[in-house]
Amino acid sequence: MSDFVDRVSVHVKGGDGGNGSAGIRREKYKPMAGPNGGNGGRGGSVIFVADPNANSLLDYRFMPHRTAGNGTMGLGDTKDGSQGEDLRLPVPVGTVIFEAVGGVGESKKPGTLLADLRHAGDEFVAAAGGAGGLGNAALANKTRRAPGFALLGEPGDERDVILELKSIADVALVGFPSAGKSSLIAAMSAAKPKIADYPFTTLVPNLGVVQAGDVRYTIADVPGLIPGASQGKGLGLEFLRHIERTEIIAHVIDCATLEPDRDPLSDYYALEKELGEYASELELPLGAIPIPERPRVIILNKVDMPEAKELAEFVRPEFEKLDLPVYVISTASHEGLKELNFALAKLVSQMREDVRAREAAAEEERVVINPLDPTMGRQQPAGKKGFVAGVHGNDSSAYGAGAGRMAGGRGGAMPEFTIEREDDGHGNFWWSVRGRKPERWVMQTNFDNDEAVGYLADRLARLGVEDALRAAGAHPGDEIQIGRGDRAVAFDWDPTIAAGAEMLDGTQLGQRGSDLRLEEESGRGRRRTNAERRREYHEMMDARAAVRAAMAAERQAGHWADPTVDDDRHDETSLFGRGDPEEYESDESGE
């Protein structure tokens, strides 16, 4: 089995952020000295790095699931949790990363282009780690002095990506099977590809490094090119992608073929047709030279045989009429290899300068397009009633259909959230809230803590979600969904919800998250004086004496029974027995 893999699907997941801590500092004479919970650590990220020492994606075929380290939870004494370790995954230079498209159980196909790692050291964060949750020490302020909750860590990003290797070589060798491409690489470099005298011997692209004086360049072959390869015939379609990054295309033509319908010119035109059809479907990166414009080199191989030598000399003028440089070689006798080597080195040096100039010019001409205001002509999907809360500044009355509250930025404002009314077609409907901030806040909330839920409600209200829901037509009790997919949270909307310390006495007295036990007005926020202690002690003793006097009066009035007297002699469960046995016997005899 070959150890070369040039396309693989990988499932990546960033590390989860650690939860914040809700600790309380305790000191002598200060049972509630204040919050001291630390923040949770950030989760690690999954990062693909272009490594010149990597030459295959084989490792990811056997280990397709990669996960970065999680952040740890915050601790007391304001100790933050440690950050998760990033997972850096080396990939060959020339790897292209696509978003994987396909349902569950279906084969994944390349979707949106995410990154193109064309140079050594290029990096791409495929799955970012989740942020750590804030501890209650970070959540405390002058109005919320003792938060009894902390924020949860955010889960890391998780998705499927497709890695596709497009070999970056200076010279690409194209030709029919058994034309001698592998033999040429073996003769010009230290590579040891498999060589045999039957078609499709080479099943994977071979790469070799060639030294010509002070110039070092790489050559690669594209195996199995035959007529119809661009439509998937043979092996060509599988490996044609490796020609996209090459700067020079060299046609290796077999002058000793015995097939009756083949000759050097027909082989050249047949392969050029396949390259042209394949090139028409390519989306080249900035600065790349289109395949039809790349220089061609004709290599007439196997001239160690007399018939091949004559044929090469016969067709050479025909190629020169096309302004194509022609080199007559033999990989068996090494005839003409030195001239070919230095000619390719010179051409490679020229093309490298041309490519650098093209990339610089393309980078200067790049146009950065800032997003426009989405409230202008935004169309809603069929079957959904859209609503845009177009809040600017403190103007809560500026609502229009389709967008959310606006966040300022260059090139126009962007909506902080959107609200849409959705239904399932059976009379059930709900309001969907979408936006980076609301979705993030929901993931950070511990719904088992009422004070944390109240804090979430306050954040959503300050963002303008509640006002936007009212303006959109939502009523208390309607179902609200915040988030997408498995991370969505659904609840019944109650705009007057109150939770946590502000509801200790049953009434809403202050802001959510405030603690009445620490308020100055309650008398608990400072130490008592000696006079206050004496006064409270005497009040407590007087209250106890009054209770004892009231209980004695009730007992004398007959409202209370004396537990030391057995006044119910028929009570078999009495703790003092059934009374005097002789008295019972006299009663039973009737005396």
Coordinates of C-alpha atoms in Angstrom, one line a residue:
M1 CA 0.0 0.0 0.0
S2 CA 1.3 3.5 -0.9
D3 CA 2.2 5.8 1.9
F4 CA 1.3 8.9 -0.1
V5 CA -2.1 10.5 0.7
D6 CA -3.1 13.8 -0.9
R7 CA -6.7 14.3 0.3
V8 CA -8.2 13.5 3.7
S9 CA -11.1 14.6 5.8
V10 CA -10.3 15.7 9.4
H11 CA -12.5 16.4 12.4
V12 CA -11.0 19.2 14.5
K13 CA -12.2 20.6 17.9
G14 CA -10.8 23.4 19.9
G15 CA -10.4 23.0 23.6
D16 CA -13.2 24.1 25.9
G17 CA -12.7 27.1 28.2
G18 CA -12.5 26.5 31.9
N19 CA -15.4 27.6 34.2
G20 CA -15.0 30.6 36.4
S21 CA -15.0 30.2 40.2
A22 CA -17.6 31.7 42.5
G23 CA -15.5 31.6 45.7
I24 CA -15.9 33.9 48.7
R25 CA -13.0 35.1 50.8
R26 CA -13.4 34.4 54.5
E27 CA -11.4 36.1 57.2
K28 CA -11.5 36.4 60.9
Y29 CA -14.4 38.7 61.9
K30 CA -15.3 38.9 58.2
P31 CA -17.4 35.9 57.3
M32 CA -18.2 37.5 53.9
A33 CA -15.1 39.5 53.0
G34 CA -15.9 39.6 49.3
P35 CA -15.7 37.5 46.1
N36 CA -12.4 36.0 45.2
G37 CA -13.2 33.5 42.4
G38 CA -10.7 33.4 39.6
N39 CA -11.3 33.2 35.8
G40 CA -11.2 30.0 33.8
G41 CA -8.4 29.3 31.4
R42 CA -8.8 29.6 27.6
G43 CA -9.0 26.4 25.6
G44 CA -6.3 25.5 23.1
S45 CA -6.7 25.9 19.4
V46 CA -6.1 23.4 16.5
I47 CA -3.6 25.0 14.1
F48 CA -2.4 23.7 10.8
V49 CA 1.2 24.6 10.0
A50 CA 2.9 24.3 6.7
D51 CA 6.0 22.2 7.4
P52 CA 8.7 21.6 4.7
N53 CA 9.6 18.3 6.3
A54 CA 6.1 16.9 5.8
N55 CA 5.4 15.2 2.5
S56 CA 2.1 13.4 3.0
L57 CA -1.2 13.5 4.8
L58 CA -1.1 9.8 5.7
D59 CA -1.1 10.5 9.5
Y60 CA -4.5 12.2 9.3
R61 CA -6.1 9.2 7.5
F62 CA -5.4 7.0 10.4
M63 CA -6.1 9.6 13.1
P64 CA -8.8 11.9 11.6
H65 CA -10.0 13.2 15.0
R66 CA -7.9 15.9 16.5
T67 CA -8.7 17.8 19.7
A68 CA -6.8 20.6 21.5
G69 CA -6.4 20.8 25.3
N70 CA -9.1 22.2 27.6
G71 CA -8.6 25.1 29.9
T72 CA -8.9 24.5 33.6
M73 CA -11.3 25.9 36.1
G74 CA -10.6 29.1 38.1
L75 CA -9.8 28.7 41.8
G76 CA -10.3 30.7 44.9
D77 CA -8.0 33.5 46.0
T78 CA -8.5 35.0 42.5
K79 CA -6.3 32.3 40.9
D80 CA -7.0 31.9 37.2
G81 CA -7.1 28.5 35.5
S82 CA -4.4 27.4 33.2
Q83 CA -4.8 27.7 29.4
G84 CA -5.2 24.7 27.2
E85 CA -2.3 23.7 25.0
D86 CA -2.6 24.5 21.3
L87 CA -2.5 21.5 19.0
R88 CA -0.1 22.4 16.1
L89 CA -0.5 20.0 13.2
P90 CA 2.2 19.9 10.5
V91 CA 1.0 19.6 6.9
P92 CA 3.1 19.6 3.7
V93 CA 3.7 23.0 2.0
G94 CA 1.0 23.4 -0.7
T95 CA -1.8 22.1 1.4
V96 CA -5.2 23.6 0.8
I97 CA -7.9 23.5 3.5
F98 CA -11.6 23.4 2.6
E99 CA -14.7 23.3 4.6
A100 CA -16.2 19.8 4.5
V101 CA -19.7 19.7 3.0
G102 CA -21.9 16.6 3.5
G103 CA -24.6 15.2 5.8
V104 CA -24.1 12.7 8.6
G105 CA -23.1 9.3 7.1
E106 CA -22.3 10.9 3.7
S107 CA -18.9 11.3 2.1
K108 CA -17.5 14.8 2.6
K109 CA -16.8 17.0 -0.3
P110 CA -14.8 20.2 -0.5
G111 CA -16.8 23.4 0.1
T112 CA -15.6 26.9 0.9
L113 CA -11.8 27.5 0.6
L114 CA -10.6 28.3 4.1
A115 CA -6.8 28.5 3.8
D116 CA -4.0 28.0 1.3
L117 CA -0.7 27.2 3.0
R118 CA 1.6 27.9 0.1
H119 CA 4.8 28.9 2.0
A120 CA 6.7 27.2 4.8
G121 CA 5.6 28.5 8.1
D122 CA 2.1 29.5 7.0
E123 CA -0.5 28.8 9.7
F124 CA -4.3 28.5 9.9
V125 CA -6.4 28.2 13.0
A126 CA -9.0 25.6 12.0
A127 CA -10.8 25.4 15.4
A128 CA -10.3 28.2 17.9
G129 CA -10.4 27.3 21.6
G130 CA -13.2 28.6 23.8
A131 CA -12.8 31.6 26.1
G132 CA -12.6 30.9 29.8
G133 CA -15.5 32.0 32.0
L134 CA -15.2 35.0 34.3
G135 CA -15.0 34.4 38.0
N136 CA -17.2 36.3 40.5
A137 CA -14.3 38.6 41.4
A138 CA -14.3 39.9 37.8
L139 CA -18.0 40.2 37.8
A140 CA -18.2 42.3 40.9
N141 CA -18.8 46.0 40.7
K142 CA -20.1 48.8 42.9
T143 CA -23.7 47.7 42.4
R144 CA -23.2 44.0 42.3
R145 CA -20.7 43.6 45.2
A146 CA -21.1 39.9 46.0
P147 CA -22.0 37.8 42.9
G148 CA -23.0 34.3 43.9
F149 CA -22.3 32.9 40.4
A150 CA -19.6 32.7 37.8
L151 CA -19.6 32.4 34.0
L152 CA -19.1 29.1 32.3
G153 CA -16.3 28.5 29.8
E154 CA -17.2 28.6 26.2
P155 CA -17.0 25.4 24.2
G156 CA -14.3 25.3 21.5
D157 CA -15.1 25.4 17.8
E158 CA -15.8 22.0 16.2
R159 CA -16.0 21.2 12.5
D160 CA -14.9 19.0 9.6
V161 CA -12.3 20.1 7.2
I162 CA -10.8 18.6 4.1
L163 CA -7.0 18.8 3.5
E164 CA -5.9 18.6 -0.1
L165 CA -2.3 18.5 -1.0
K166 CA -1.2 20.3 -4.2
S167 CA 2.5 19.7 -4.6
I168 CA 4.6 22.8 -5.0
A169 CA 7.3 21.9 -7.5
D170 CA 9.2 24.1 -9.9
V171 CA 8.9 21.7 -12.8
A172 CA 6.0 19.3 -13.6
L173 CA 6.6 16.3 -15.8
V174 CA 3.6 15.3 -17.8
G175 CA 3.3 12.5 -20.3
F176 CA 1.6 9.3 -21.2
P177 CA 2.2 6.2 -19.0
S178 CA 5.6 4.6 -19.4
A179 CA 7.0 7.7 -21.0
G180 CA 9.9 7.7 -18.6
K181 CA 9.0 10.4 -16.1
S182 CA 9.9 8.3 -13.0
S183 CA 13.2 7.3 -14.7
L184 CA 14.0 10.9 -15.4
I185 CA 13.4 11.9 -11.7
A186 CA 15.6 9.0 -10.6
A187 CA 18.4 10.0 -13.0
M188 CA 18.4 13.7 -12.1
S189 CA 17.8 13.5 -8.3
A190 CA 18.3 11.2 -5.3
A191 CA 14.6 10.1 -5.4
K192 CA 14.0 6.4 -5.8
P193 CA 10.5 6.0 -7.4
K194 CA 9.1 2.7 -8.5
I195 CA 10.1 2.0 -12.2
A196 CA 8.6 -0.8 -14.4
D197 CA 7.8 -1.4 -18.1
Y198 CA 4.0 -1.5 -17.7
P199 CA 1.4 1.3 -17.8
F200 CA 0.4 3.0 -14.6
T201 CA 3.4 1.9 -12.7
T202 CA 3.4 5.2 -10.9
L203 CA 0.3 5.5 -8.7
V204 CA 1.3 8.5 -6.7
P205 CA 3.2 11.7 -7.6
N206 CA 6.9 11.5 -7.2
L207 CA 9.0 14.5 -6.1
G208 CA 12.7 15.0 -6.5
V209 CA 15.2 17.7 -5.6
V210 CA 17.7 18.7 -8.3
Q211 CA 20.9 20.7 -7.9
A212 CA 22.3 22.6 -10.9
G213 CA 25.2 24.8 -9.9
D214 CA 23.9 27.3 -7.3
V215 CA 20.3 26.7 -8.2
R216 CA 18.2 24.1 -6.5
Y217 CA 14.8 23.2 -7.8
T218 CA 12.2 20.4 -7.5
I219 CA 10.6 18.3 -10.1
A220 CA 7.4 16.3 -9.8
D221 CA 5.5 14.0 -12.1
V222 CA 1.8 13.8 -12.7
P223 CA 1.0 10.1 -13.1
G224 CA -1.4 8.4 -15.4
L225 CA -2.3 11.3 -17.8
I226 CA -4.2 9.9 -20.8
P227 CA -6.8 11.4 -23.1
G228 CA -10.0 11.9 -21.1
A229 CA -8.2 12.4 -17.8
S230 CA -9.9 15.8 -17.2
Q231 CA -13.2 13.9 -17.2
G232 CA -12.0 11.3 -14.8
K233 CA -10.6 8.7 -17.1
G234 CA -7.6 6.7 -15.8
L235 CA -5.7 8.2 -12.9
G236 CA -5.2 11.7 -14.3
L237 CA -8.1 13.5 -12.6
E238 CA -6.9 12.2 -9.2
F239 CA -3.5 13.8 -9.5
L240 CA -4.1 16.8 -11.9
R241 CA -4.3 19.0 -8.9
H242 CA -0.6 18.6 -8.4
I243 CA 0.1 20.6 -11.5
E244 CA -1.6 23.7 -10.3
R245 CA 1.4 25.0 -8.3
T246 CA 4.2 24.2 -10.7
E247 CA 5.9 27.0 -12.7
I248 CA 7.1 25.0 -15.7
I249 CA 5.4 22.2 -17.5
A250 CA 7.8 19.7 -19.2
H251 CA 6.3 17.2 -21.7
V252 CA 8.2 13.9 -21.5
I253 CA 7.5 12.2 -24.8
D254 CA 8.3 8.5 -25.5
C255 CA 10.0 8.3 -28.9
A256 CA 10.3 4.5 -28.7
T257 CA 6.6 3.7 -28.3
L258 CA 5.3 0.8 -30.4
E259 CA 1.6 1.8 -30.3
P260 CA 0.4 2.4 -33.9
D261 CA -1.8 5.4 -33.2
R262 CA 0.8 7.4 -31.3
D263 CA 3.5 9.8 -32.3
P264 CA 5.3 12.7 -30.4
L265 CA 3.2 15.4 -31.9
S266 CA -0.1 13.7 -31.3
D267 CA 0.9 12.9 -27.7
Y268 CA 1.8 16.6 -27.1
Y269 CA -1.5 17.9 -28.5
A270 CA -3.6 15.2 -26.6
L271 CA -2.1 16.2 -23.2
E272 CA -2.3 19.9 -23.9
K273 CA -6.0 19.4 -24.6
E274 CA -6.5 17.7 -21.2
L275 CA -4.5 20.5 -19.4
G276 CA -6.6 23.2 -21.1
E277 CA -9.9 21.6 -20.1
Y278 CA -8.7 21.1 -16.5
A279 CA -7.3 24.7 -16.3
S280 CA -10.6 26.2 -17.3
E281 CA -12.1 25.0 -14.0
L282 CA -9.3 26.2 -11.7
E283 CA -9.5 29.1 -9.3
L284 CA -5.8 30.1 -9.0
P285 CA -4.5 32.1 -6.0
L286 CA -3.3 35.7 -6.2
G287 CA -0.2 36.0 -8.4
A288 CA -0.4 32.5 -9.8
I289 CA 0.4 32.1 -13.5
P290 CA -2.5 30.5 -15.5
I291 CA -1.6 27.1 -16.8
P292 CA -1.9 28.1 -20.5
E293 CA 0.7 30.9 -19.9
R294 CA 3.3 28.8 -18.2
P295 CA 6.4 27.9 -20.2
R296 CA 6.6 24.5 -21.9
V297 CA 9.6 22.3 -22.4
I298 CA 9.7 19.3 -24.7
I299 CA 11.8 16.3 -23.6
L300 CA 12.2 13.6 -26.2
N301 CA 13.1 10.5 -24.2
K302 CA 14.6 7.1 -24.9
V303 CA 16.9 8.1 -27.8
D304 CA 19.3 5.4 -26.8
M305 CA 17.4 3.2 -29.2
P306 CA 18.3 3.9 -32.9
E307 CA 14.7 4.2 -34.1
A308 CA 13.8 6.6 -31.3
K309 CA 16.9 8.7 -32.2
E310 CA 15.8 9.1 -35.8
L311 CA 12.2 9.9 -34.7
A312 CA 13.4 12.5 -32.3
E313 CA 15.5 14.3 -34.9
F314 CA 12.6 14.1 -37.3
V315 CA 10.0 15.8 -35.0
R316 CA 12.4 18.3 -33.4
P317 CA 11.9 21.0 -36.1
E318 CA 8.1 20.6 -35.7
F319 CA 8.3 21.5 -32.0
E320 CA 10.8 24.3 -32.7
K321 CA 8.3 25.9 -35.1
L322 CA 5.9 26.2 -32.1
D323 CA 8.7 28.2 -30.2
L324 CA 9.1 25.3 -27.8
P325 CA 12.6 24.4 -26.5
V326 CA 13.4 20.8 -27.3
Y327 CA 15.9 18.5 -25.4
V328 CA 16.8 15.0 -26.6
I329 CA 17.7 12.8 -23.7
S330 CA 18.1 9.2 -22.6
T331 CA 17.5 8.3 -19.0
A332 CA 19.3 5.0 -19.6
S333 CA 22.5 6.4 -21.0
H334 CA 22.2 9.8 -19.4
E335 CA 22.6 11.5 -22.8
G336 CA 21.5 15.1 -22.7
L337 CA 20.7 15.2 -19.0
K338 CA 23.3 17.8 -18.1
E339 CA 22.1 20.3 -20.7
L340 CA 18.5 19.7 -19.6
N341 CA 19.4 20.2 -16.0
F342 CA 21.0 23.6 -16.4
A343 CA 18.4 24.7 -18.9
L344 CA 15.6 24.0 -16.4
A345 CA 17.6 25.7 -13.6
K346 CA 17.9 28.8 -15.6
L347 CA 14.2 28.8 -16.6
V348 CA 13.2 28.2 -12.9
S349 CA 15.2 31.2 -11.7
Q350 CA 13.5 33.4 -14.2
M351 CA 10.0 32.1 -13.3
R352 CA 10.6 32.6 -9.6
E353 CA 11.3 36.2 -10.2
D354 CA 8.2 36.5 -12.3
V355 CA 6.1 34.8 -9.7
R356 CA 7.3 37.1 -6.9
A357 CA 6.6 40.2 -9.0
R358 CA 3.1 38.9 -9.8
E359 CA 2.3 38.2 -6.2
A360 CA 3.5 41.6 -5.1
A361 CA 1.5 43.3 -7.8
A362 CA -1.6 41.3 -7.0
E363 CA -1.3 42.1 -3.3
E364 CA -1.2 45.8 -4.0
E365 CA -4.2 45.6 -6.2
R366 CA -6.3 43.8 -3.6
V367 CA -9.5 45.7 -2.8
V368 CA -10.8 45.4 0.7
I369 CA -14.6 45.6 0.7
N370 CA -16.2 46.6 3.9
P371 CA -19.7 45.2 4.5
L372 CA -22.6 47.7 3.8
D373 CA -25.4 48.4 6.2
P374 CA -27.5 45.2 6.1
T375 CA -30.7 47.2 6.7
M376 CA -30.6 48.3 3.1
G377 CA -32.7 45.9 1.0
R378 CA -32.2 42.8 3.1
Q379 CA -34.4 40.0 1.9
Q380 CA -35.9 37.4 4.2
P381 CA -36.2 33.7 3.4
A382 CA -39.6 32.5 2.4
G383 CA -41.8 31.3 5.2
K384 CA -40.1 33.5 7.8
K385 CA -41.1 36.9 9.2
G386 CA -37.9 38.9 9.7
F387 CA -37.4 41.7 12.2
V388 CA -34.4 44.1 12.5
A389 CA -33.9 46.0 15.7
G390 CA -32.1 49.0 14.2
V391 CA -31.0 50.6 17.4
H392 CA -28.5 53.5 17.1
G393 CA -27.2 54.9 20.3
N394 CA -30.0 55.3 22.8
D395 CA -32.7 55.6 20.3
S396 CA -34.9 52.6 21.2
S397 CA -37.7 53.6 18.8
A398 CA -35.7 53.2 15.6
Y399 CA -36.7 49.6 14.7
G400 CA -37.2 48.3 11.2
A401 CA -37.6 45.0 9.6
G402 CA -34.7 42.6 9.1
A403 CA -31.7 43.6 11.2
G404 CA -30.6 43.7 14.8
R405 CA -29.1 46.3 17.0
M406 CA -26.2 48.0 15.3
A407 CA -22.5 47.9 16.3
G408 CA -20.5 50.7 14.8
G409 CA -17.5 50.1 12.6
R410 CA -15.7 51.1 9.4
G411 CA -17.7 50.8 6.3
G412 CA -21.1 50.8 8.0
A413 CA -22.8 49.4 11.1
M414 CA -23.2 45.7 11.6
P415 CA -26.2 44.1 13.4
E416 CA -25.4 42.8 16.8
F417 CA -28.4 40.5 16.7
T418 CA -31.4 39.6 14.5
I419 CA -34.8 38.3 15.4
E420 CA -36.9 36.1 13.2
R421 CA -40.3 34.5 13.8
E422 CA -40.2 30.9 12.7
D423 CA -42.8 28.1 12.7
D424 CA -43.0 24.4 11.9
G425 CA -46.1 24.6 9.7
H426 CA -48.4 23.0 12.4
G427 CA -49.3 26.1 14.3
N428 CA -46.3 26.1 16.6
F429 CA -44.0 29.2 16.3
W430 CA -41.0 30.6 18.2
W431 CA -38.8 33.7 18.0
S432 CA -35.1 33.0 17.0
V433 CA -32.5 35.4 18.2
R434 CA -29.2 35.2 16.3
G435 CA -26.1 37.2 17.1
R436 CA -22.5 36.7 18.4
K437 CA -23.1 38.3 21.7
P438 CA -26.5 36.7 22.7
E439 CA -25.2 33.2 21.6
R440 CA -22.0 33.7 23.5
W441 CA -23.8 34.8 26.6
V442 CA -26.1 31.9 26.6
M443 CA -23.2 29.4 26.4
Q444 CA -21.6 31.2 29.4
T445 CA -24.7 31.0 31.6
N446 CA -25.2 28.3 34.3
F447 CA -29.0 27.8 34.2
D448 CA -29.0 25.9 37.5
N449 CA -28.2 29.2 39.2
D450 CA -31.1 31.7 39.4
E451 CA -28.7 34.6 39.9
A452 CA -26.8 33.7 36.8
V453 CA -30.0 33.5 34.8
G454 CA -31.0 37.0 36.1
Y455 CA -27.6 38.3 35.1
L456 CA -28.2 36.9 31.5
A457 CA -31.6 38.6 31.4
D458 CA -30.0 41.9 32.4
R459 CA -27.4 41.6 29.6
L460 CA -30.0 40.8 27.0
A461 CA -32.1 43.7 28.2
R462 CA -29.2 46.1 27.9
L463 CA -28.4 44.9 24.5
G464 CA -32.0 45.7 23.4
V465 CA -33.3 42.2 22.9
E466 CA -36.3 42.6 25.1
D467 CA -37.3 45.9 23.4
A468 CA -36.8 44.3 20.0
L469 CA -39.0 41.4 20.9
R470 CA -41.8 43.7 22.0
A471 CA -41.5 45.7 18.8
A472 CA -41.5 42.6 16.7
G473 CA -44.8 41.5 18.3
A474 CA -43.7 38.9 20.9
H475 CA -45.7 38.5 24.0
P476 CA -44.8 37.1 27.5
G477 CA -44.9 33.4 27.4
D478 CA -43.8 33.0 23.8
E479 CA -41.0 30.6 23.1
I480 CA -37.6 32.2 22.5
Q481 CA -34.6 30.4 21.0
I482 CA -31.1 31.8 21.2
G483 CA -28.3 30.0 19.4
R484 CA -27.9 27.5 16.6
G485 CA -28.0 23.7 16.3
D486 CA -27.1 21.7 19.4
R487 CA -26.1 24.8 21.3
A488 CA -29.5 26.5 21.0
V489 CA -31.3 27.3 24.2
A490 CA -35.1 27.6 24.3
F491 CA -37.2 29.2 27.1
D492 CA -40.4 31.0 27.6
W493 CA -40.1 34.8 27.5
D494 CA -40.8 36.6 30.7
P495 CA -39.6 40.2 30.4
T496 CA -40.1 40.8 34.2
I497 CA -38.0 37.8 35.3
A498 CA -36.1 38.5 38.5
A499 CA -33.7 36.1 40.2
G500 CA -30.9 35.9 42.8
A501 CA -30.1 38.0 45.8
E502 CA -32.4 40.9 44.9
M503 CA -35.4 38.6 45.6
L504 CA -34.4 37.6 49.2
D505 CA -37.5 39.2 50.7
G506 CA -39.9 38.5 47.8
T507 CA -39.7 41.9 46.2
Q508 CA -37.4 43.3 43.6
L509 CA -35.4 45.9 45.4
G510 CA -32.3 46.4 43.3
Q511 CA -30.2 45.2 40.5
R512 CA -29.8 41.5 39.8
G513 CA -26.6 40.2 41.4
S514 CA -26.7 42.6 44.4
D515 CA -26.6 41.1 47.9
L516 CA -28.7 42.8 50.5
R517 CA -26.5 41.3 53.3
L518 CA -23.8 43.6 52.2
E519 CA -25.9 46.8 52.0
E520 CA -25.1 49.5 54.5
E521 CA -28.8 50.1 55.1
S522 CA -29.4 46.5 56.3
G523 CA -26.9 46.9 59.2
R524 CA -24.9 43.9 58.1
G525 CA -22.3 45.8 56.1
R526 CA -20.3 46.9 59.2
R527 CA -19.3 45.7 62.7
R528 CA -21.7 46.4 65.6
T529 CA -20.7 48.7 68.5
N530 CA -20.7 47.5 72.1
A531 CA -23.8 49.6 72.9
E532 CA -25.6 47.9 70.0
R533 CA -24.6 44.5 71.2
R534 CA -25.9 45.2 74.8
R535 CA -29.1 46.6 73.5
E536 CA -29.7 43.6 71.3
Y537 CA -28.8 41.2 74.1
H538 CA -31.3 42.8 76.6
E539 CA -34.0 42.8 73.9
M540 CA -33.4 39.1 73.3
M541 CA -33.5 38.3 77.1
D542 CA -36.7 40.3 77.6
A543 CA -38.3 38.4 74.6
R544 CA -37.4 35.1 76.2
A545 CA -38.8 36.1 79.6
A546 CA -42.0 37.2 78.0
V547 CA -42.4 33.9 76.2
R548 CA -41.8 31.9 79.4
A549 CA -44.4 33.9 81.3
A550 CA -47.0 33.4 78.5
M551 CA -46.4 29.6 78.5
A552 CA -46.8 29.5 82.4
A553 CA -50.1 31.4 82.2
E554 CA -51.5 29.0 79.5
R555 CA -50.5 26.0 81.6
Q556 CA -52.2 27.3 84.7
A557 CA -55.3 27.9 82.7
G558 CA -55.4 24.3 81.6
H559 CA -54.4 24.8 78.0
W560 CA -51.3 22.8 78.5
A561 CA -51.0 19.3 80.3
D562 CA -48.2 18.6 82.8
P563 CA -46.1 15.8 81.2
T564 CA -45.0 14.5 84.6
V565 CA -48.6 13.5 85.6
D566 CA -50.3 10.4 84.2
D567 CA -53.8 11.7 84.0
D568 CA -54.8 9.3 81.3
R569 CA -54.5 5.8 82.8
H570 CA -55.9 4.2 79.6
D571 CA -53.1 5.5 77.5
E572 CA -51.0 2.4 76.7
T573 CA -48.4 4.5 74.9
S574 CA -47.7 6.7 77.9
L575 CA -44.1 7.2 78.8
F576 CA -44.9 6.7 82.5
G577 CA -46.8 3.4 82.3
R578 CA -50.5 2.7 83.2
G579 CA -50.4 4.2 86.7
D580 CA -51.1 2.2 90.0
P581 CA -52.0 -1.4 89.3
E582 CA -54.1 -1.8 92.5
E583 CA -56.1 1.2 91.6
Y584 CA -56.9 -0.4 88.2
E585 CA -57.9 -3.7 89.9
S586 CA -60.3 -1.9 92.2
D587 CA -61.9 -0.1 89.3
E588 CA -62.3 -3.4 87.4
S589 CA -64.0 -5.2 90.4
G590 CA -66.5 -2.4 90.8
E591 CA -65.5 -1.4 94.3

